[in-house]
CSV table of C-alpha atoms in Angstrom, one decimal:
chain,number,residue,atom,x,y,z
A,1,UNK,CA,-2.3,24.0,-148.4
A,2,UNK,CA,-1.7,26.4,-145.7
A,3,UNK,CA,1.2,28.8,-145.1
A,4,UNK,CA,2.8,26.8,-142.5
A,5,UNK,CA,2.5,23.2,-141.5
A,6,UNK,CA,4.1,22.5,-137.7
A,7,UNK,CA,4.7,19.0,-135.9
A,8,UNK,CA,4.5,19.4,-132.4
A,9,UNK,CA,6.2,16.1,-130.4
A,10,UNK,CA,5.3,14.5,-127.1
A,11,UNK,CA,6.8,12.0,-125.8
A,12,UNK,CA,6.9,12.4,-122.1
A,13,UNK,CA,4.0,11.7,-119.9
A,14,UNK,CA,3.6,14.2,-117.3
A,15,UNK,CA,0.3,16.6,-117.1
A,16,UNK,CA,2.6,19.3,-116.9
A,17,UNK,CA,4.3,18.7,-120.1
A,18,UNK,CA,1.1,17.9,-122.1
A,19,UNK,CA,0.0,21.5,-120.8
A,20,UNK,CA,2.7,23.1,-122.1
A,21,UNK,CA,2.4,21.4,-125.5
A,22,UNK,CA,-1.4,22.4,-126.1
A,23,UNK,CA,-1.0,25.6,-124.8
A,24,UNK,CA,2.0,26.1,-127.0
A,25,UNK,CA,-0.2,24.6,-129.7
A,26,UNK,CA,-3.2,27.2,-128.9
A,27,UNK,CA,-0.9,29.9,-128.3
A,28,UNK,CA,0.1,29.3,-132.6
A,29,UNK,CA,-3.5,29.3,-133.4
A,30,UNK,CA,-4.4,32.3,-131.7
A,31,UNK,CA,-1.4,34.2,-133.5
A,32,UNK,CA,-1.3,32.7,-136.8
A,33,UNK,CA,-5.0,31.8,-137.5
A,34,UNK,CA,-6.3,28.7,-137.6
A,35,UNK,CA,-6.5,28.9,-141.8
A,36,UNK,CA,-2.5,29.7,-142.1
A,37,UNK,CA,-1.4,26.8,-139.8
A,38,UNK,CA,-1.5,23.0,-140.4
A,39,UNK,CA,-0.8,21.6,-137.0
A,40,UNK,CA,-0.3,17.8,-136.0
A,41,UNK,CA,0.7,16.8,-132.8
A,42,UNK,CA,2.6,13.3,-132.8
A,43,UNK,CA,2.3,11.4,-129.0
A,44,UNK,CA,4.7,8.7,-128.7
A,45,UNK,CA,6.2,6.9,-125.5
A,46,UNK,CA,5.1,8.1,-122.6
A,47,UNK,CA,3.4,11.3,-124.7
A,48,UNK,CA,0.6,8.7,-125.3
A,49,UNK,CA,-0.9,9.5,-122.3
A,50,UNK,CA,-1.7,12.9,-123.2
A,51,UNK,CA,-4.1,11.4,-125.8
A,52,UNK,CA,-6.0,9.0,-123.4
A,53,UNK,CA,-9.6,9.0,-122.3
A,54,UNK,CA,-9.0,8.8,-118.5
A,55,UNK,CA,-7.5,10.1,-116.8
A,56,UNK,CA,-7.1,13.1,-118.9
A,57,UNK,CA,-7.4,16.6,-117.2
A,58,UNK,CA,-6.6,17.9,-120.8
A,59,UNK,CA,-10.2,16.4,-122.9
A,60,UNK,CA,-12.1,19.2,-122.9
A,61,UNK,CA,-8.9,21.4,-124.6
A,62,UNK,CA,-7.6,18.5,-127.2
A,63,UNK,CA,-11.8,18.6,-128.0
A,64,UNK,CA,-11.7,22.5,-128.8
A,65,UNK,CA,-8.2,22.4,-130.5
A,66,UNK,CA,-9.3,19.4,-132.5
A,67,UNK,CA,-12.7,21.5,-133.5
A,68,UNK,CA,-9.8,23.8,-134.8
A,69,UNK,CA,-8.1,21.3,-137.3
A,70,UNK,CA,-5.3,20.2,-134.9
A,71,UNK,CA,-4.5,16.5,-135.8
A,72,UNK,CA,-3.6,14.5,-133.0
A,73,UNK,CA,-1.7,10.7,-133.9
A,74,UNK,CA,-0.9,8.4,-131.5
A,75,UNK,CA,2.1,5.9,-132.3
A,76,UNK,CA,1.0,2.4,-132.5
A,77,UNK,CA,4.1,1.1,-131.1
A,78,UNK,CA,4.0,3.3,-128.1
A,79,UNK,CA,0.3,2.1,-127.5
A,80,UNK,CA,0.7,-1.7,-127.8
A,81,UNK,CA,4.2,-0.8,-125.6
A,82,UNK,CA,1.5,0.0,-122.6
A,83,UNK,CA,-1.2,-2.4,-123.4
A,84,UNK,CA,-3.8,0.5,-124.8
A,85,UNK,CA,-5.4,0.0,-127.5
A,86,UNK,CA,-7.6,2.6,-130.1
A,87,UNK,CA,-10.4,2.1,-128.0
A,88,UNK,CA,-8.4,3.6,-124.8
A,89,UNK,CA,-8.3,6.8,-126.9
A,90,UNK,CA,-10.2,9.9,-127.0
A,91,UNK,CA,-12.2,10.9,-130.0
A,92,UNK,CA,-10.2,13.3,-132.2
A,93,UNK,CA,-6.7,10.6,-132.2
A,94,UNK,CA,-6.3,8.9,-135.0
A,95,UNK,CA,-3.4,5.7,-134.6
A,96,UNK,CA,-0.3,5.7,-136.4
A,97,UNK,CA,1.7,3.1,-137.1
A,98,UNK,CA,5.2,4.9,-135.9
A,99,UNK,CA,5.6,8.7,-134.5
A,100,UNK,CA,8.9,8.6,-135.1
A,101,UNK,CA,8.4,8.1,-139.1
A,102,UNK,CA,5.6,10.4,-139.2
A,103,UNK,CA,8.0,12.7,-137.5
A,104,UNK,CA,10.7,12.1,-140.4
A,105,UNK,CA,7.8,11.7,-143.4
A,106,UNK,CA,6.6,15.2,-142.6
A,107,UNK,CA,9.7,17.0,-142.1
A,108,UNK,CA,10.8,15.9,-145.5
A,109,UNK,CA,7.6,17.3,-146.6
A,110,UNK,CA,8.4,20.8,-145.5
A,111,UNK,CA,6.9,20.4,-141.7
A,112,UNK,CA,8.1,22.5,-139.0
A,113,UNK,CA,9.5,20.7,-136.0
A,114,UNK,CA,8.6,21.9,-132.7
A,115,UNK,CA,9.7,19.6,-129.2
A,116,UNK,CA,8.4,21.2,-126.5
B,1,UNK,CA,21.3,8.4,-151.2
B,2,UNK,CA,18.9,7.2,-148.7
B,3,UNK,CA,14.7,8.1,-149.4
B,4,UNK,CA,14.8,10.1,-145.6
B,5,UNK,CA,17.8,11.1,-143.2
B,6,UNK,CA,16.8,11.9,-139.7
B,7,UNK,CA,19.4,13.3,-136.4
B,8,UNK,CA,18.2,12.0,-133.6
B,9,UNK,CA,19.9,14.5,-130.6
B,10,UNK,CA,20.5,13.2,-126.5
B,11,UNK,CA,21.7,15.5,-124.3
B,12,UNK,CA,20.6,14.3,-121.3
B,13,UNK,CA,22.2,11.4,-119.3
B,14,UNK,CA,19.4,9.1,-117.5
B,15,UNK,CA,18.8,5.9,-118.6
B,16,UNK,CA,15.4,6.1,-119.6
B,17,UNK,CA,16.3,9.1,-122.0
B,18,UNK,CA,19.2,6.7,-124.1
B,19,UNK,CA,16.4,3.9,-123.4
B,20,UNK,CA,13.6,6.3,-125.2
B,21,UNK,CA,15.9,7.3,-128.0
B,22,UNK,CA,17.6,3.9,-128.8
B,23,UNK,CA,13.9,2.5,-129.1
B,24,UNK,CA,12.5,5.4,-131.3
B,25,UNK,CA,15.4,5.0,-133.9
B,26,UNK,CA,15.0,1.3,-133.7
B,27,UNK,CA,11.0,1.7,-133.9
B,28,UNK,CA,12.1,4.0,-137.4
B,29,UNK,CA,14.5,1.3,-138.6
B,30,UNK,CA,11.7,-0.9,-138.2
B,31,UNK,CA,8.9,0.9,-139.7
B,32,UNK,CA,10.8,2.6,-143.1
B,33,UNK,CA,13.5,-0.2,-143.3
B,34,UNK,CA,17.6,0.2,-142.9
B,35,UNK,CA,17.8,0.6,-146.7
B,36,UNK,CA,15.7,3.7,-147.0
B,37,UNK,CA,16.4,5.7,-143.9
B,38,UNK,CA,20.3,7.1,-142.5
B,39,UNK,CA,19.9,7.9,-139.1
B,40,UNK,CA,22.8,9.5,-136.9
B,41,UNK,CA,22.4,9.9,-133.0
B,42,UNK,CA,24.1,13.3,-132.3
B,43,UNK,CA,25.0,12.9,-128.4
B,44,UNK,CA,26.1,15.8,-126.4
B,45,UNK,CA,26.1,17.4,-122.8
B,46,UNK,CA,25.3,14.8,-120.3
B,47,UNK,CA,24.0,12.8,-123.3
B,48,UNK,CA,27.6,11.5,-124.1
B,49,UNK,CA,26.9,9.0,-121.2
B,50,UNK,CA,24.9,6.9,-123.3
B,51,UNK,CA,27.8,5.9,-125.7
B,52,UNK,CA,30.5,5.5,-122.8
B,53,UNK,CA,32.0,1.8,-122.6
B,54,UNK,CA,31.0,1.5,-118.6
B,55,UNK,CA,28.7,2.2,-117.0
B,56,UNK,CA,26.3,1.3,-120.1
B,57,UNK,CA,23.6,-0.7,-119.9
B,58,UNK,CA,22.5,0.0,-124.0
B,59,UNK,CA,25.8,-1.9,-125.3
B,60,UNK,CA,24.3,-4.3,-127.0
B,61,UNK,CA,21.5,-2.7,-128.5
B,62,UNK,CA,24.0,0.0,-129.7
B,63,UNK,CA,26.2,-2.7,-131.3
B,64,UNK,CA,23.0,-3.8,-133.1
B,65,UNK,CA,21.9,-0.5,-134.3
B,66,UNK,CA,25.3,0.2,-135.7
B,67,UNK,CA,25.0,-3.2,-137.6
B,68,UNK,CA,22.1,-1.7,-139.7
B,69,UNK,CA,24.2,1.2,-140.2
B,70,UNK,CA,23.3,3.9,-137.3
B,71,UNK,CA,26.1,6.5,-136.8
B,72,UNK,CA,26.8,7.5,-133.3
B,73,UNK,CA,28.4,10.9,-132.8
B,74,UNK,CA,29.6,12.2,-129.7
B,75,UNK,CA,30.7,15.5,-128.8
B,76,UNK,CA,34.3,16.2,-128.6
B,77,UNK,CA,33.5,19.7,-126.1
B,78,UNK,CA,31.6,17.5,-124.4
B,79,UNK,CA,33.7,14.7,-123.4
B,80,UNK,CA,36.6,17.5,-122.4
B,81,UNK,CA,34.0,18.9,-120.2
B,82,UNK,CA,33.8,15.5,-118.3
B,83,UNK,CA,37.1,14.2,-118.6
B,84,UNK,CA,36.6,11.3,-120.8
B,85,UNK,CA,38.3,10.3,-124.0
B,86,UNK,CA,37.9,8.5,-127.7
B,87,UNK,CA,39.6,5.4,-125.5
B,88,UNK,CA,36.1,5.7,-123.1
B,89,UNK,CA,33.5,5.1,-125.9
B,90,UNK,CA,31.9,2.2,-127.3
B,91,UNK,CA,33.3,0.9,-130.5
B,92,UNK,CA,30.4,2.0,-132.9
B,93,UNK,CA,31.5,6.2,-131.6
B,94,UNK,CA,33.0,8.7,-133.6
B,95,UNK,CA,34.1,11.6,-132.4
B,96,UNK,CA,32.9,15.1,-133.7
B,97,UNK,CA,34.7,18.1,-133.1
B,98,UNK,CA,30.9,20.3,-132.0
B,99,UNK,CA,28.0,18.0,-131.4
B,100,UNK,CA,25.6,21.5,-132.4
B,101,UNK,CA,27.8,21.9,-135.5
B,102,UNK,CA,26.7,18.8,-136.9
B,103,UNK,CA,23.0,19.3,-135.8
B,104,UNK,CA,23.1,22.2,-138.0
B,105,UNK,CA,25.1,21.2,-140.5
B,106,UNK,CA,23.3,18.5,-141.6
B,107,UNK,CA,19.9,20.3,-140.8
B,108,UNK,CA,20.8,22.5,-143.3
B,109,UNK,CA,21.4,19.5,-146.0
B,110,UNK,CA,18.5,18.5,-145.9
B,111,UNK,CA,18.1,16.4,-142.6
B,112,UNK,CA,15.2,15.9,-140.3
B,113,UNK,CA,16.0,16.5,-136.4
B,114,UNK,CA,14.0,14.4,-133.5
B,115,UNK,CA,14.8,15.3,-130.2
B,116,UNK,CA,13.1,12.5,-127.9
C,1,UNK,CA,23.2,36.2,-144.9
C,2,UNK,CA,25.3,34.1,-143.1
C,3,UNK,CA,26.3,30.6,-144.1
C,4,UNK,CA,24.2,28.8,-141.1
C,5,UNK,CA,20.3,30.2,-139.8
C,6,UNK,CA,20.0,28.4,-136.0
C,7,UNK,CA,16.8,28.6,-133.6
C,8,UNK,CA,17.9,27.5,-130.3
C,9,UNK,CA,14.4,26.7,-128.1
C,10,UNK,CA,14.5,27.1,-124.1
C,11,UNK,CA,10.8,26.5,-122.5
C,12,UNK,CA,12.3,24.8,-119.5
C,13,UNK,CA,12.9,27.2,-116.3
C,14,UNK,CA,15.7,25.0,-114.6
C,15,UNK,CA,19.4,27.1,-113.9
C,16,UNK,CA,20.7,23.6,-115.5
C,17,UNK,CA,18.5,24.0,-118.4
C,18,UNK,CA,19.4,27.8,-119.1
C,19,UNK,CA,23.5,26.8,-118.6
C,20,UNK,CA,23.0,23.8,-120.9
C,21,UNK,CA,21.7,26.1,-123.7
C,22,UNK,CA,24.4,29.2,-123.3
C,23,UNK,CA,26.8,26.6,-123.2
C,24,UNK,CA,25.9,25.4,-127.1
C,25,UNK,CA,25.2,28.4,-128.6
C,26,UNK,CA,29.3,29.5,-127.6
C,27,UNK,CA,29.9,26.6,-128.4
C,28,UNK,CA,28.3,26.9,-131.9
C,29,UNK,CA,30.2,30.6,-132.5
C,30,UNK,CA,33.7,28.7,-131.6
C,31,UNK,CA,33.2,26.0,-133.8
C,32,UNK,CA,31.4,27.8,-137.0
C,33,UNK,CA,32.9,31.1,-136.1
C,34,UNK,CA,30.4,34.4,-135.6
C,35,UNK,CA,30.2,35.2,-139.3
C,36,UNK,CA,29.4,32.2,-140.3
C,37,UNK,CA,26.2,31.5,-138.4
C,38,UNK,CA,22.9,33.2,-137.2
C,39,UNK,CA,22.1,32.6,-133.7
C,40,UNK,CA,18.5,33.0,-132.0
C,41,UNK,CA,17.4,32.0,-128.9
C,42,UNK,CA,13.6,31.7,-128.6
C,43,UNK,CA,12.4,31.5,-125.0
C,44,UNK,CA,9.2,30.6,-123.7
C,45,UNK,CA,7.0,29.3,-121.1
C,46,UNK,CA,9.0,28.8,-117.6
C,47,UNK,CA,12.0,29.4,-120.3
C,48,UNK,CA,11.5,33.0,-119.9
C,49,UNK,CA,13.3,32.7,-116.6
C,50,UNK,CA,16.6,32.2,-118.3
C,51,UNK,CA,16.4,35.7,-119.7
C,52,UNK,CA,15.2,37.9,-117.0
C,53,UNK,CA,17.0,40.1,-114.9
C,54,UNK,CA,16.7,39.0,-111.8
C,55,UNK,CA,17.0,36.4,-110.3
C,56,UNK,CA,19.9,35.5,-112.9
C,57,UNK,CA,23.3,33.6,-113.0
C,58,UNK,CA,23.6,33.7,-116.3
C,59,UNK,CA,23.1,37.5,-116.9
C,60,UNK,CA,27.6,38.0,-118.1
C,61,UNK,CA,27.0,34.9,-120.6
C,62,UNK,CA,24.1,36.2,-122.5
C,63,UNK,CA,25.4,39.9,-123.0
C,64,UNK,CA,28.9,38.7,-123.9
C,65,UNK,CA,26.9,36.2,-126.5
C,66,UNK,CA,24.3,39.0,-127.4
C,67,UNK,CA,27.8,40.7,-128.2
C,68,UNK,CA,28.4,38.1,-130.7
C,69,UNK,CA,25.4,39.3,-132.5
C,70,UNK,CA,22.9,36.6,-130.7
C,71,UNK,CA,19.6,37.5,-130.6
C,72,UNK,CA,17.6,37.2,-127.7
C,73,UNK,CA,13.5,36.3,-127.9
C,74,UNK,CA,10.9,36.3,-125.2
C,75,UNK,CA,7.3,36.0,-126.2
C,76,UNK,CA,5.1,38.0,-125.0
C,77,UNK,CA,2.2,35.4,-124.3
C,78,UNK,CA,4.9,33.3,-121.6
C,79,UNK,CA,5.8,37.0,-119.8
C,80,UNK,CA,2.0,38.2,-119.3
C,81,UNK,CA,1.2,34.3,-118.0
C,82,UNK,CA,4.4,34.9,-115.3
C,83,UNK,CA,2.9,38.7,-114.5
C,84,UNK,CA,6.1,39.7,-116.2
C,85,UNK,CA,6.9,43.0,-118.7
C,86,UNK,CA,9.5,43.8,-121.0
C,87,UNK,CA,11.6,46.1,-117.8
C,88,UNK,CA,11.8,42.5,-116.5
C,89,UNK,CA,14.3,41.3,-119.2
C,90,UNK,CA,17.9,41.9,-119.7
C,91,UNK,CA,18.9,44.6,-122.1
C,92,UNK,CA,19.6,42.1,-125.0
C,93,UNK,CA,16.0,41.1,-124.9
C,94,UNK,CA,13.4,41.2,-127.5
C,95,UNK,CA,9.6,40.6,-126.9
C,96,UNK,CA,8.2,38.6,-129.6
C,97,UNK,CA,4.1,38.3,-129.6
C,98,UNK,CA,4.6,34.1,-129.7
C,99,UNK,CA,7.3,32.4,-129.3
C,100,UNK,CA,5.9,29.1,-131.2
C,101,UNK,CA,5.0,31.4,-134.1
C,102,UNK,CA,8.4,32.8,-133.8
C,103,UNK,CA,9.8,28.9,-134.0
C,104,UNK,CA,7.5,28.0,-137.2
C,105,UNK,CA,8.2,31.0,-139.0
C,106,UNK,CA,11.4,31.1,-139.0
C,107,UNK,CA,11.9,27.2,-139.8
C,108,UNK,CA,10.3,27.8,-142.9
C,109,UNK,CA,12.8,30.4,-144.0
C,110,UNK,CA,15.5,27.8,-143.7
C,111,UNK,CA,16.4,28.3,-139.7
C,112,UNK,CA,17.8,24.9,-138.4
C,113,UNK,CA,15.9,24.0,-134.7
C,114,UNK,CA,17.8,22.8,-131.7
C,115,UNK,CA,16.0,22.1,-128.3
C,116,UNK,CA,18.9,21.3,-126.4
């Protein structure tokens, strides 16, 4: 296990906000080292769109992070909400069945919260 | 004792905010199931708007959520700061005396926090 | 140690935003009273904004609350992205290297998290 374990949360879908959020994510990594940080970021609502293939200005960055052991889970709920489906997103997602559970699981666990 | 306790926390007062956070705790209701989660809506700032009688366009989903045991607490600074009263909240609506007293109050019993 | 540990999180540059924020961490010290609880406000991205000298509406609030033993954060990685230095902050202002790592860290002592 590592030192610390954070949950980042998006769930708004403006390329603005999704910059802040992987930036803030990097910005961890950088400071902490990727081998004393767990990091999962959980995209729900509009957030999903931060996890698409197209249009994504963010790919190649979600790529690199994911290379880093950044988890990034899509909420199922959001995803059949807009009619996208596993296949809409990019490589390193993995589907969940509801953010806002993994939100609560993890933070029971010990998880640090962090809502950009 | 419930398995998991989650605050949800509005402090904004659009419609689609009250919208996103009335689906997400519905979405968590859903998902863990009313007998193993307590979930409390901490609403302050402009966020009181979402629990006022009129204008409110959430009433009946709000009745619902309170049927499967939601708690909706609105902030008694807050509602000074706007002029309203107990008399100008839904039904389901307590009123607490600090809505950020009771986010960390119960943050520090043990409570997950989810800021949509 | 006081009773209550809080991490307040501002990464929004908005005058609104800023005012929103002040206005729950006095509200906080009202409630709990200033003995009772630990107060830090960890700024980042366009957040920085809220805690530099100039231009700044907000400049009496925060020393009057930095009086009241709040502490005051600014990381580092936000202020060199703005072309900012620390002579750009109000007195009450520390620089932290990250402000994320600042938010992770901290949680895992026990520090509740508000992102108002």
């Amino acid at each position: 296990m590592e030192t610390y374990r954070v949950l980042f949360h998006i769930d708004e879908g403006s390329v603005a906000r999704a910059n802040t959020v992987l930036h803030n994510i990097q910005n961890l990594i950088d400071d902490l080292g990727e081998d004393t940080v767990d990091v999962a970021l959980v995209a729900n609502g509009e957030g999903v769109r931060a996890v698409i293939k197209s249009p994504n200005v963010h790919k190649g960055r979600i790529k690199r992070l994911a290379e880093q052991g950044v988890r990034f889970l899509a909420c199922a709920n959001s995803l059949r909400f807009f009619g996208l489906t596993e296949d809409d997103l990019l490589d390193p997602v993995d589907v969940i069945p509801a953010g806002v559970s993994e939100l609560v699981k993890r933070q029971a666990e010990g998880w640090a919260y962090i809502r950009p």
